[in-house]
Amino acid sequence: MRIGELAARAGTTTRTLRYYESRGLLPARRDAQGHRTYDEGDLRLLAQIRTLRDFGFDLEETRPFVECLRAGHPEGDSCPASLVVYRHKLAELDALIGQLSAVRETVAGQLARAERARDELAAEALVPGGPEPVCELGGRQ
Amino acid sequence: MRIGELAARAGTTTRTLRYYESRGLLPARRDAQGHRTYDEGDLRLLAQIRTLRDFGFDLEETRPFVECLRAGHPEGDSCPASLVVYRHKLAELDALIGQLSAVRETVAGQLARAERARDELAAEALVPGGPEPVCELGGRQ
DNA sequence: TCTTGCGTTGACGCCGACGTCAACCCGTAC
DNA sequence: GTACGGGTTGACGTCGGCGTCAACGCAAGA
Protein backbone atom coordinates (compact mmCIF):
# COMPACT_ATOMS: atom_id res chain seq x y z
CA MET A 1 0.00 0.00 0.00
CA ARG A 2 1.07 3.61 -0.43
CA ILE A 3 1.54 6.37 2.08
CA GLY A 4 -1.96 7.81 1.93
CA GLU A 5 -3.62 4.49 2.59
CA LEU A 6 -1.29 3.62 5.47
CA ALA A 7 -1.86 7.02 7.04
CA ALA A 8 -5.63 6.63 6.76
CA ARG A 9 -5.61 3.09 8.17
CA ALA A 10 -3.45 4.16 11.08
CA GLY A 11 -5.45 7.31 11.72
CA THR A 12 -2.55 9.66 11.13
CA THR A 13 -1.16 11.80 8.31
CA THR A 14 1.27 11.39 5.46
CA ARG A 15 3.37 14.15 6.95
CA THR A 16 3.78 12.12 10.12
CA LEU A 17 4.89 9.05 8.16
CA ARG A 18 7.44 11.04 6.21
CA TYR A 19 8.67 12.49 9.48
CA TYR A 20 9.05 9.03 11.01
CA GLU A 21 11.01 7.95 7.97
CA SER A 22 13.26 11.00 8.23
CA ARG A 23 13.96 9.92 11.81
CA GLY A 24 14.84 6.44 10.62
CA LEU A 25 11.95 4.98 12.58
CA LEU A 26 9.77 3.71 9.76
CA PRO A 27 11.71 3.43 6.48
CA ALA A 28 9.73 2.65 3.34
CA ARG A 29 10.39 0.70 0.17
CA ARG A 30 9.87 2.49 -3.13
CA ASP A 31 7.92 1.40 -6.20
CA ALA A 32 8.77 2.09 -9.82
CA GLN A 33 7.37 5.61 -9.60
CA GLY A 34 9.45 6.43 -6.54
CA HIS A 35 6.39 6.27 -4.33
CA ARG A 36 6.73 4.90 -0.80
CA THR A 37 5.34 1.39 -0.37
CA TYR A 38 4.30 -0.28 2.88
CA ASP A 39 2.95 -3.66 3.94
CA GLU A 40 0.85 -4.97 6.82
CA GLY A 41 3.93 -5.30 8.99
CA ASP A 42 4.56 -1.59 8.65
CA LEU A 43 1.00 -0.99 9.79
CA ARG A 44 1.74 -2.96 12.96
CA LEU A 45 4.94 -1.00 13.57
CA LEU A 46 3.06 2.22 13.06
CA ALA A 47 0.26 1.13 15.37
CA GLN A 48 2.88 0.40 18.04
CA ILE A 49 4.40 3.84 17.62
CA ARG A 50 1.05 5.61 17.77
CA THR A 51 -0.08 3.68 20.83
CA LEU A 52 3.06 4.58 22.75
CA ARG A 53 2.89 8.20 21.59
CA ASP A 54 -0.71 8.36 22.80
CA PHE A 55 0.59 7.26 26.19
CA GLY A 56 3.05 10.14 26.18
CA PHE A 57 6.19 8.31 25.08
CA ASP A 58 8.72 10.38 23.17
CA LEU A 59 9.28 9.29 19.60
CA GLU A 60 12.79 8.09 20.45
CA GLU A 61 11.40 5.97 23.26
CA THR A 62 9.31 4.01 20.79
CA ARG A 63 12.38 2.94 18.86
CA PRO A 64 13.21 -0.17 20.94
CA PHE A 65 9.63 -1.40 20.56
CA VAL A 66 9.70 -0.92 16.82
CA GLU A 67 13.05 -2.64 16.44
CA CYS A 68 11.82 -5.47 18.63
CA LEU A 69 8.83 -6.04 16.39
CA ARG A 70 11.00 -5.81 13.31
CA ALA A 71 13.32 -8.45 14.79
CA GLY A 72 10.39 -10.84 14.60
CA HIS A 73 9.13 -10.79 18.17
CA PRO A 74 5.42 -11.17 18.74
CA GLU A 75 5.16 -8.00 20.84
CA GLY A 76 7.07 -4.75 20.84
CA ASP A 77 7.83 -5.19 24.53
CA SER A 78 9.27 -8.71 24.18
CA CYS A 79 12.79 -7.25 24.33
CA PRO A 80 14.79 -6.06 27.35
CA ALA A 81 15.38 -2.63 25.85
CA SER A 82 11.64 -2.06 25.76
CA LEU A 83 11.31 -3.04 29.40
CA VAL A 84 14.02 -0.53 30.27
CA VAL A 85 11.95 2.15 28.56
CA TYR A 86 8.85 1.03 30.47
CA ARG A 87 10.64 1.28 33.79
CA HIS A 88 12.17 4.60 32.92
CA LYS A 89 8.79 5.96 31.90
CA LEU A 90 7.21 4.65 35.10
CA ALA A 91 9.81 6.42 37.21
CA GLU A 92 9.30 9.57 35.16
CA LEU A 93 5.54 9.39 35.62
CA ASP A 94 5.84 8.79 39.35
CA ALA A 95 8.13 11.77 39.75
CA LEU A 96 5.90 13.98 37.65
CA ILE A 97 2.69 12.91 39.37
CA GLY A 98 4.34 13.54 42.71
CA GLN A 99 5.42 17.03 41.75
CA LEU A 100 2.06 17.88 40.25
CA SER A 101 0.24 16.60 43.32
CA ALA A 102 2.41 18.74 45.58
CA VAL A 103 1.73 21.77 43.40
CA ARG A 104 -1.97 20.93 43.39
CA GLU A 105 -2.08 20.92 47.20
CA THR A 106 -0.17 24.16 47.39
CA VAL A 107 -2.49 25.86 44.92
CA ALA A 108 -5.55 24.49 46.70
CA GLY A 109 -4.20 25.89 49.95
CA GLN A 110 -3.55 29.28 48.40
CA LEU A 111 -7.03 29.34 46.91
CA ALA A 112 -8.62 28.46 50.24
CA ARG A 113 -6.60 31.12 52.03
CA ALA A 114 -7.43 33.77 49.46
CA GLU A 115 -11.13 32.94 49.56
CA ARG A 116 -11.10 33.08 53.36
CA ALA A 117 -9.47 36.50 53.25
CA ARG A 118 -12.03 37.70 50.73
CA ASP A 119 -14.95 36.42 52.83
CA GLU A 120 -13.60 38.04 55.97
CA LEU A 121 -13.41 41.35 54.16
CA ALA A 122 -16.97 40.88 52.92
CA ALA A 123 -18.20 40.06 56.44
CA GLU A 124 -16.54 43.14 57.88
CA ALA A 125 -18.20 45.26 55.23
CA LEU A 126 -21.63 44.00 56.38
CA VAL A 127 -21.11 44.86 60.05
CA PRO A 128 -23.10 48.03 60.92
CA GLY A 129 -20.59 50.71 61.60
CA GLY A 130 -17.91 48.47 60.15
CA PRO A 131 -14.81 49.75 58.39
CA GLU A 132 -15.09 51.73 55.22
CA PRO A 133 -13.98 50.19 51.92
CA VAL A 134 -10.33 50.97 51.51
CA CYS A 135 -10.07 50.59 47.78
CA GLU A 136 -12.52 50.70 44.93
CA LEU A 137 -10.82 47.65 43.40
CA GLY A 138 -11.11 45.70 46.63
CA GLY A 139 -11.78 42.24 45.22
CA ARG A 140 -15.45 42.25 46.22
CA GLN A 141 -17.06 43.09 42.90
CA MET B 1 17.79 50.00 40.83
CA ARG B 2 18.77 48.90 37.35
CA ILE B 3 18.01 45.70 35.47
CA GLY B 4 21.10 43.76 36.54
CA GLU B 5 20.50 44.35 40.22
CA LEU B 6 16.81 43.45 40.00
CA ALA B 7 17.63 40.27 38.10
CA ALA B 8 20.23 39.28 40.69
CA ARG B 9 17.94 40.03 43.64
CA ALA B 10 15.13 38.02 42.06
CA GLY B 11 17.41 35.18 41.07
CA THR B 12 16.72 35.53 37.39
CA THR B 13 18.33 37.09 34.32
CA THR B 14 18.20 40.41 32.53
CA ARG B 15 17.00 38.61 29.43
CA THR B 16 13.98 37.38 31.38
CA LEU B 17 13.15 40.88 32.59
CA ARG B 18 13.39 42.32 29.10
CA TYR B 19 11.17 39.50 27.91
CA TYR B 20 8.57 40.25 30.58
CA GLU B 21 8.62 43.89 29.56
CA SER B 22 8.16 42.95 25.92
CA ARG B 23 5.09 41.01 27.00
CA GLY B 24 3.78 44.06 28.86
CA LEU B 25 3.99 42.22 32.15
CA LEU B 26 6.67 44.24 33.90
CA PRO B 27 7.21 47.63 32.25
CA ALA B 28 10.14 49.73 33.43
CA ARG B 29 10.80 53.43 33.85
CA ARG B 30 13.87 54.84 32.15
CA ASP B 31 16.61 57.04 33.56
CA ALA B 32 18.47 59.83 31.76
CA GLN B 33 20.74 57.31 30.04
CA GLY B 34 17.81 55.31 28.73
CA HIS B 35 18.51 52.52 31.22
CA ARG B 36 15.60 50.63 32.76
CA THR B 37 14.86 51.59 36.36
CA TYR B 38 12.97 49.53 38.94
CA ASP B 39 11.88 49.97 42.55
CA GLU B 40 11.05 47.64 45.43
CA GLY B 41 7.50 47.30 44.18
CA ASP B 42 8.77 45.87 40.93
CA LEU B 43 10.78 43.35 42.92
CA ARG B 44 7.56 42.22 44.60
CA LEU B 45 5.80 41.93 41.25
CA LEU B 46 8.70 39.94 39.87
CA ALA B 47 8.76 37.68 42.92
CA GLN B 48 5.06 36.99 42.38
CA ILE B 49 5.65 36.11 38.76
CA ARG B 50 8.57 33.81 39.53
CA THR B 51 6.70 32.01 42.31
CA LEU B 52 3.76 31.28 40.07
CA ARG B 53 6.05 30.23 37.20
CA ASP B 54 7.83 27.84 39.58
CA PHE B 55 4.43 26.30 40.25
CA GLY B 56 3.92 25.78 36.54
CA PHE B 57 1.69 28.74 35.75
CA ASP B 58 1.97 30.10 32.23
CA LEU B 59 3.32 33.61 31.98
CA GLU B 60 -0.08 34.91 30.87
CA GLU B 61 -1.69 33.32 33.90
CA THR B 62 0.45 35.44 36.20
CA ARG B 63 -0.92 38.64 34.72
CA PRO B 64 -4.00 38.95 36.95
CA PHE B 65 -1.82 38.52 40.04
CA VAL B 66 0.61 41.19 38.88
CA GLU B 67 -2.16 43.62 38.01
CA CYS B 68 -3.78 42.94 41.35
CA LEU B 69 -0.61 43.83 43.20
CA ARG B 70 -0.14 46.90 41.04
CA ALA B 71 -3.68 48.00 41.89
CA GLY B 72 -2.51 48.27 45.49
CA HIS B 73 -3.78 45.02 46.95
CA PRO B 74 -1.75 43.37 49.68
CA GLU B 75 -1.56 40.03 47.86
CA GLY B 76 -1.57 39.08 44.21
CA ASP B 77 -4.50 36.77 44.81
CA SER B 78 -6.69 39.40 46.50
CA CYS B 79 -8.60 39.88 43.26
CA PRO B 80 -11.34 37.70 41.73
CA ALA B 81 -9.47 37.32 38.45
CA SER B 82 -6.61 35.66 40.34
CA LEU B 83 -8.99 33.25 42.01
CA VAL B 84 -10.37 32.33 38.61
CA VAL B 85 -6.84 31.47 37.53
CA TYR B 86 -6.33 29.40 40.70
CA ARG B 87 -9.49 27.41 40.04
CA HIS B 88 -8.67 26.95 36.41
CA LYS B 89 -5.20 25.72 37.27
CA LEU B 90 -6.60 23.37 39.90
CA ALA B 91 -8.97 21.83 37.36
CA GLU B 92 -6.11 21.57 34.88
CA LEU B 93 -3.89 19.88 37.44
CA ASP B 94 -6.62 17.46 38.45
CA ALA B 95 -7.27 16.50 34.86
CA LEU B 96 -3.58 16.09 34.14
CA ILE B 97 -2.86 14.09 37.27
CA GLY B 98 -5.83 11.87 36.46
CA GLN B 99 -4.60 11.22 32.95
CA LEU B 100 -1.05 10.61 34.05
CA SER B 101 -2.20 8.22 36.76
CA ALA B 102 -4.25 6.27 34.26
CA VAL B 103 -1.26 6.09 31.92
CA ARG B 104 0.94 5.06 34.82
CA GLU B 105 -1.34 2.14 35.67
CA THR B 106 -1.52 1.09 32.06
CA VAL B 107 2.26 1.15 31.68
CA ALA B 108 2.71 -0.69 34.96
CA GLY B 109 0.30 -3.34 33.73
CA GLN B 110 2.12 -3.67 30.42
CA LEU B 111 5.45 -3.96 32.20
CA ALA B 112 4.13 -6.67 34.51
CA ARG B 113 2.64 -8.57 31.60
CA ALA B 114 5.82 -8.33 29.54
CA GLU B 115 7.97 -9.47 32.47
CA ARG B 116 5.65 -12.40 33.09
CA ALA B 117 5.89 -13.42 29.45
CA ARG B 118 9.66 -13.17 29.59
CA ASP B 119 9.86 -15.27 32.79
CA GLU B 120 7.62 -17.92 31.33
CA LEU B 121 9.86 -18.20 28.33
CA ALA B 122 12.90 -18.44 30.59
CA ALA B 123 11.23 -21.17 32.68
CA GLU B 124 10.37 -23.17 29.59
CA ALA B 125 13.95 -22.92 28.43
CA LEU B 126 15.10 -24.51 31.70
CA VAL B 127 12.77 -27.49 31.48
CA PRO B 128 14.75 -30.57 30.43
CA GLY B 129 13.62 -31.44 26.96
CA GLY B 130 11.86 -28.10 26.78
CA PRO B 131 11.33 -26.19 23.53
CA GLU B 132 14.24 -24.91 21.53
CA PRO B 133 14.93 -21.16 21.44
CA VAL B 134 12.99 -19.72 18.55
CA CYS B 135 15.03 -16.62 17.94
CA GLU B 136 18.52 -15.50 18.78
CA LEU B 137 17.19 -12.08 19.76
CA GLY B 138 14.64 -13.63 22.06
CA GLY B 139 14.57 -11.05 24.84
CA ARG B 140 16.46 -13.23 27.32
CA GLN B 141 19.93 -11.78 27.02
C1' DT C 1 43.57 57.00 27.29
C1' DC C 2 42.12 52.74 27.59
C1' DT C 3 39.85 49.08 29.67
C1' DT C 4 36.13 47.25 32.23
C1' DG C 5 31.52 46.70 33.23
C1' DC C 6 27.17 47.86 32.84
C1' DG C 7 23.44 49.05 29.79
C1' DT C 8 20.84 49.25 24.96
C1' DT C 9 18.26 47.04 20.59
C1' DG C 10 17.75 43.47 17.20
C1' DA C 11 17.82 39.06 15.67
C1' DC C 12 18.51 34.23 15.47
C1' DG C 13 18.63 29.52 18.14
C1' DC C 14 16.39 25.98 20.78
C1' DC C 15 13.25 22.02 21.92
C1' DG C 16 9.59 18.12 19.65
C1' DA C 17 6.43 16.62 16.52
C1' DC C 18 4.67 17.60 13.26
C1' DG C 19 1.36 21.45 9.97
C1' DT C 20 1.40 23.88 5.94
C1' DC C 21 2.85 25.68 1.89
C1' DA C 22 5.26 25.68 -2.87
C1' DA C 23 6.51 23.67 -7.09
C1' DC C 24 6.75 19.77 -9.31
C1' DC C 25 5.63 14.77 -11.43
C1' DC C 26 2.46 11.10 -12.99
C1' DG C 27 -1.40 8.07 -14.13
C1' DT C 28 -6.22 7.96 -15.00
C1' DA C 29 -10.94 9.35 -16.12
C1' DC C 30 -13.71 12.41 -18.71
C1' DG D 1 -6.47 17.90 -23.84
C1' DT D 2 -7.04 18.55 -19.34
C1' DA D 3 -8.57 18.34 -14.83
C1' DC D 4 -8.02 15.64 -10.74
C1' DG D 5 -6.26 13.01 -7.20
C1' DG D 6 -2.63 10.90 -5.78
C1' DG D 7 2.57 11.14 -5.01
C1' DT D 8 7.55 13.69 -4.47
C1' DT D 9 11.19 17.03 -2.10
C1' DG D 10 12.33 21.21 0.34
C1' DA D 11 11.65 24.63 3.40
C1' DC D 12 9.49 27.55 6.61
C1' DG D 13 5.87 28.05 10.63
C1' DT D 14 4.14 26.72 15.22
C1' DC D 15 4.17 26.86 20.44
C1' DG D 16 6.65 29.20 25.22
C1' DG D 17 10.17 31.08 27.52
C1' DC D 18 13.71 32.42 27.33
C1' DG D 19 19.54 31.72 25.83
C1' DT D 20 22.95 33.60 23.15
C1' DC D 21 25.18 36.23 20.18
C1' DA D 22 26.36 40.98 17.66
C1' DA D 23 27.28 45.70 17.57
C1' DC D 24 26.80 49.55 19.85
C1' DG D 25 26.72 53.50 23.88
C1' DC D 26 28.24 55.44 28.20
C1' DA D 27 30.42 56.19 32.79
C1' DA D 28 34.04 55.30 36.13
C1' DG D 29 38.68 53.66 37.58
C1' DA D 30 43.92 52.64 36.63
XYZ file of C-alpha atoms (C1' of nucleotides) in Angstrom:
342
model
C 0.000 0.000 0.000
C 1.067 3.607 -0.430
C 1.535 6.369 2.082
C -1.964 7.806 1.928
C -3.621 4.487 2.595
C -1.289 3.617 5.469
C -1.865 7.018 7.042
C -5.634 6.625 6.756
C -5.615 3.093 8.169
C -3.446 4.163 11.080
C -5.448 7.315 11.716
C -2.554 9.658 11.130
C -1.163 11.804 8.305
C 1.271 11.388 5.460
C 3.374 14.153 6.952
C 3.783 12.116 10.118
C 4.886 9.045 8.161
C 7.440 11.041 6.212
C 8.667 12.492 9.482
C 9.055 9.027 11.013
C 11.006 7.952 7.969
C 13.261 10.996 8.226
C 13.961 9.922 11.815
C 14.835 6.438 10.618
C 11.954 4.984 12.580
C 9.767 3.713 9.760
C 11.707 3.430 6.485
C 9.727 2.648 3.337
C 10.393 0.697 0.167
C 9.867 2.489 -3.135
C 7.924 1.398 -6.196
C 8.774 2.092 -9.822
C 7.365 5.607 -9.604
C 9.453 6.427 -6.540
C 6.391 6.267 -4.335
C 6.730 4.900 -0.805
C 5.345 1.389 -0.373
C 4.302 -0.279 2.881
C 2.952 -3.661 3.936
C 0.848 -4.970 6.815
C 3.931 -5.300 8.990
C 4.560 -1.591 8.655
C 1.005 -0.987 9.789
C 1.738 -2.958 12.961
C 4.938 -1.004 13.569
C 3.065 2.219 13.058
C 0.259 1.127 15.374
C 2.878 0.400 18.035
C 4.403 3.842 17.623
C 1.050 5.609 17.770
C -0.082 3.684 20.834
C 3.060 4.576 22.748
C 2.887 8.198 21.592
C -0.713 8.356 22.804
C 0.592 7.255 26.188
C 3.055 10.141 26.182
C 6.188 8.311 25.082
C 8.721 10.377 23.170
C 9.279 9.287 19.600
C 12.787 8.092 20.447
C 11.397 5.970 23.265
C 9.311 4.010 20.787
C 12.378 2.937 18.855
C 13.205 -0.168 20.935
C 9.630 -1.403 20.563
C 9.703 -0.920 16.816
C 13.050 -2.644 16.442
C 11.820 -5.472 18.634
C 8.832 -6.038 16.386
C 11.001 -5.809 13.312
C 13.316 -8.454 14.789
C 10.386 -10.837 14.599
C 9.132 -10.794 18.168
C 5.417 -11.165 18.740
C 5.158 -8.003 20.841
C 7.069 -4.753 20.835
C 7.832 -5.192 24.529
C 9.270 -8.706 24.183
C 12.789 -7.253 24.329
C 14.793 -6.061 27.349
C 15.378 -2.632 25.854
C 11.635 -2.063 25.759
C 11.308 -3.039 29.404
C 14.024 -0.531 30.271
C 11.948 2.151 28.561
C 8.852 1.025 30.467
C 10.644 1.275 33.795
C 12.174 4.603 32.918
C 8.790 5.962 31.899
C 7.211 4.646 35.099
C 9.811 6.425 37.208
C 9.296 9.572 35.164
C 5.541 9.386 35.616
C 5.838 8.792 39.347
C 8.131 11.772 39.754
C 5.900 13.982 37.647
C 2.692 12.915 39.365
C 4.339 13.544 42.710
C 5.421 17.025 41.748
C 2.062 17.884 40.249
C 0.244 16.597 43.321
C 2.408 18.741 45.580
C 1.728 21.769 43.403
C -1.966 20.931 43.392
C -2.084 20.915 47.198
C -0.167 24.165 47.389
C -2.495 25.860 44.915
C -5.547 24.485 46.705
C -4.196 25.888 49.955
C -3.555 29.279 48.401
C -7.029 29.339 46.909
C -8.624 28.463 50.241
C -6.603 31.123 52.028
C -7.427 33.773 49.456
C -11.131 32.938 49.562
C -11.103 33.081 53.356
C -9.469 36.501 53.251
C -12.032 37.700 50.733
C -14.945 36.416 52.832
C -13.597 38.042 55.969
C -13.406 41.352 54.158
C -16.973 40.884 52.923
C -18.196 40.065 56.438
C -16.540 43.142 57.883
C -18.199 45.256 55.230
C -21.627 44.004 56.380
C -21.112 44.859 60.049
C -23.097 48.032 60.919
C -20.587 50.708 61.599
C -17.913 48.470 60.150
C -14.807 49.752 58.394
C -15.093 51.734 55.222
C -13.983 50.187 51.921
C -10.334 50.966 51.514
C -10.068 50.591 47.785
C -12.519 50.696 44.929
C -10.816 47.654 43.403
C -11.109 45.704 46.631
C -11.783 42.241 45.222
C -15.450 42.248 46.217
C -17.058 43.085 42.900
C 17.787 49.997 40.829
C 18.768 48.898 37.345
C 18.014 45.698 35.470
C 21.104 43.763 36.541
C 20.497 44.353 40.218
C 16.810 43.446 39.997
C 17.625 40.271 38.101
C 20.229 39.281 40.693
C 17.941 40.028 43.639
C 15.129 38.019 42.064
C 17.405 35.183 41.071
C 16.719 35.526 37.393
C 18.325 37.091 34.320
C 18.195 40.413 32.535
C 16.995 38.606 29.435
C 13.979 37.378 31.377
C 13.150 40.884 32.595
C 13.391 42.322 29.101
C 11.168 39.496 27.908
C 8.569 40.247 30.583
C 8.620 43.895 29.562
C 8.162 42.952 25.916
C 5.087 41.008 26.997
C 3.783 44.058 28.858
C 3.995 42.223 32.151
C 6.673 44.235 33.904
C 7.206 47.630 32.250
C 10.138 49.727 33.432
C 10.802 53.426 33.847
C 13.874 54.839 32.145
C 16.607 57.045 33.565
C 18.475 59.830 31.762
C 20.742 57.308 30.043
C 17.812 55.309 28.726
C 18.514 52.524 31.218
C 15.596 50.626 32.763
C 14.860 51.593 36.363
C 12.970 49.535 38.938
C 11.883 49.969 42.552
C 11.055 47.636 45.428
C 7.496 47.300 44.180
C 8.774 45.868 40.931
C 10.778 43.349 42.922
C 7.561 42.216 44.601
C 5.803 41.927 41.252
C 8.695 39.941 39.875
C 8.756 37.679 42.918
C 5.058 36.987 42.382
C 5.653 36.106 38.756
C 8.569 33.809 39.529
C 6.701 32.013 42.311
C 3.758 31.283 40.066
C 6.048 30.226 37.199
C 7.830 27.840 39.575
C 4.429 26.296 40.252
C 3.924 25.777 36.537
C 1.693 28.736 35.753
C 1.969 30.100 32.231
C 3.317 33.613 31.983
C -0.080 34.906 30.873
C -1.691 33.317 33.904
C 0.446 35.438 36.199
C -0.922 38.645 34.717
C -4.001 38.954 36.952
C -1.816 38.524 40.038
C 0.606 41.191 38.877
C -2.160 43.624 38.009
C -3.785 42.940 41.352
C -0.605 43.829 43.200
C -0.139 46.897 41.039
C -3.675 47.996 41.893
C -2.515 48.267 45.487
C -3.780 45.022 46.953
C -1.745 43.374 49.684
C -1.563 40.033 47.855
C -1.573 39.082 44.211
C -4.504 36.775 44.813
C -6.694 39.397 46.504
C -8.603 39.881 43.264
C -11.341 37.702 41.726
C -9.465 37.320 38.454
C -6.613 35.663 40.338
C -8.990 33.248 42.009
C -10.368 32.334 38.612
C -6.840 31.467 37.526
C -6.330 29.405 40.696
C -9.493 27.413 40.039
C -8.672 26.950 36.406
C -5.202 25.721 37.267
C -6.600 23.369 39.898
C -8.966 21.832 37.356
C -6.111 21.572 34.880
C -3.890 19.875 37.440
C -6.618 17.457 38.454
C -7.271 16.496 34.861
C -3.578 16.089 34.140
C -2.863 14.085 37.273
C -5.826 11.866 36.458
C -4.604 11.220 32.949
C -1.045 10.606 34.054
C -2.204 8.221 36.764
C -4.250 6.274 34.256
C -1.262 6.087 31.925
C 0.940 5.063 34.823
C -1.335 2.143 35.673
C -1.517 1.087 32.056
C 2.259 1.155 31.683
C 2.708 -0.686 34.961
C 0.303 -3.340 33.730
C 2.125 -3.666 30.421
C 5.453 -3.958 32.197
C 4.129 -6.672 34.511
C 2.643 -8.572 31.596
C 5.824 -8.328 29.536
C 7.972 -9.470 32.468
C 5.654 -12.398 33.085
C 5.891 -13.421 29.452
C 9.660 -13.165 29.593
C 9.863 -15.266 32.788
C 7.620 -17.919 31.328
C 9.865 -18.202 28.334
C 12.898 -18.439 30.589
C 11.233 -21.167 32.676
C 10.368 -23.174 29.589
C 13.954 -22.918 28.429
C 15.098 -24.513 31.705
C 12.765 -27.489 31.484
C 14.753 -30.569 30.431
C 13.617 -31.435 26.961
C 11.856 -28.100 26.776
C 11.328 -26.193 23.529
C 14.238 -24.905 21.529
C 14.930 -21.156 21.437
C 12.994 -19.721 18.553
C 15.032 -16.616 17.939
C 18.524 -15.497 18.783
C 17.191 -12.081 19.755
C 14.637 -13.635 22.059
C 14.570 -11.054 24.841
C 16.459 -13.231 27.317
C 19.930 -11.779 27.020
C 43.571 56.997 27.289
C 42.119 52.735 27.587
C 39.851 49.082 29.668
C 36.126 47.252 32.226
C 31.523 46.696 33.235
C 27.165 47.856 32.836
C 23.441 49.054 29.786
C 20.841 49.248 24.963
C 18.259 47.035 20.588
C 17.755 43.472 17.204
C 17.818 39.057 15.674
C 18.509 34.231 15.466
C 18.627 29.523 18.136
C 16.389 25.984 20.776
C 13.246 22.023 21.922
C 9.588 18.118 19.651
C 6.433 16.619 16.518
C 4.670 17.596 13.256
C 1.357 21.446 9.971
C 1.396 23.881 5.936
C 2.852 25.678 1.892
C 5.264 25.680 -2.874
C 6.512 23.666 -7.085
C 6.752 19.770 -9.309
C 5.633 14.766 -11.428
C 2.461 11.104 -12.990
C -1.403 8.066 -14.128
C -6.224 7.956 -15.001
C -10.935 9.351 -16.116
C -13.713 12.412 -18.705
C -6.474 17.897 -23.842
C -7.042 18.545 -19.338
C -8.570 18.339 -14.830
C -8.020 15.638 -10.740
C -6.261 13.006 -7.198
C -2.634 10.897 -5.779
C 2.567 11.144 -5.015
C 7.548 13.687 -4.473
C 11.188 17.035 -2.098
C 12.329 21.205 0.338
C 11.648 24.629 3.401
C 9.488 27.552 6.614
C 5.871 28.051 10.635
C 4.136 26.723 15.223
C 4.167 26.860 20.440
C 6.654 29.195 25.222
C 10.167 31.081 27.522
C 13.713 32.419 27.332
C 19.536 31.723 25.830
C 22.950 33.605 23.153
C 25.179 36.234 20.179
C 26.357 40.978 17.660
C 27.284 45.699 17.570
C 26.796 49.553 19.852
C 26.720 53.498 23.879
C 28.239 55.436 28.202
C 30.419 56.193 32.788
C 34.038 55.296 36.132
C 38.678 53.657 37.576
C 43.918 52.642 36.626
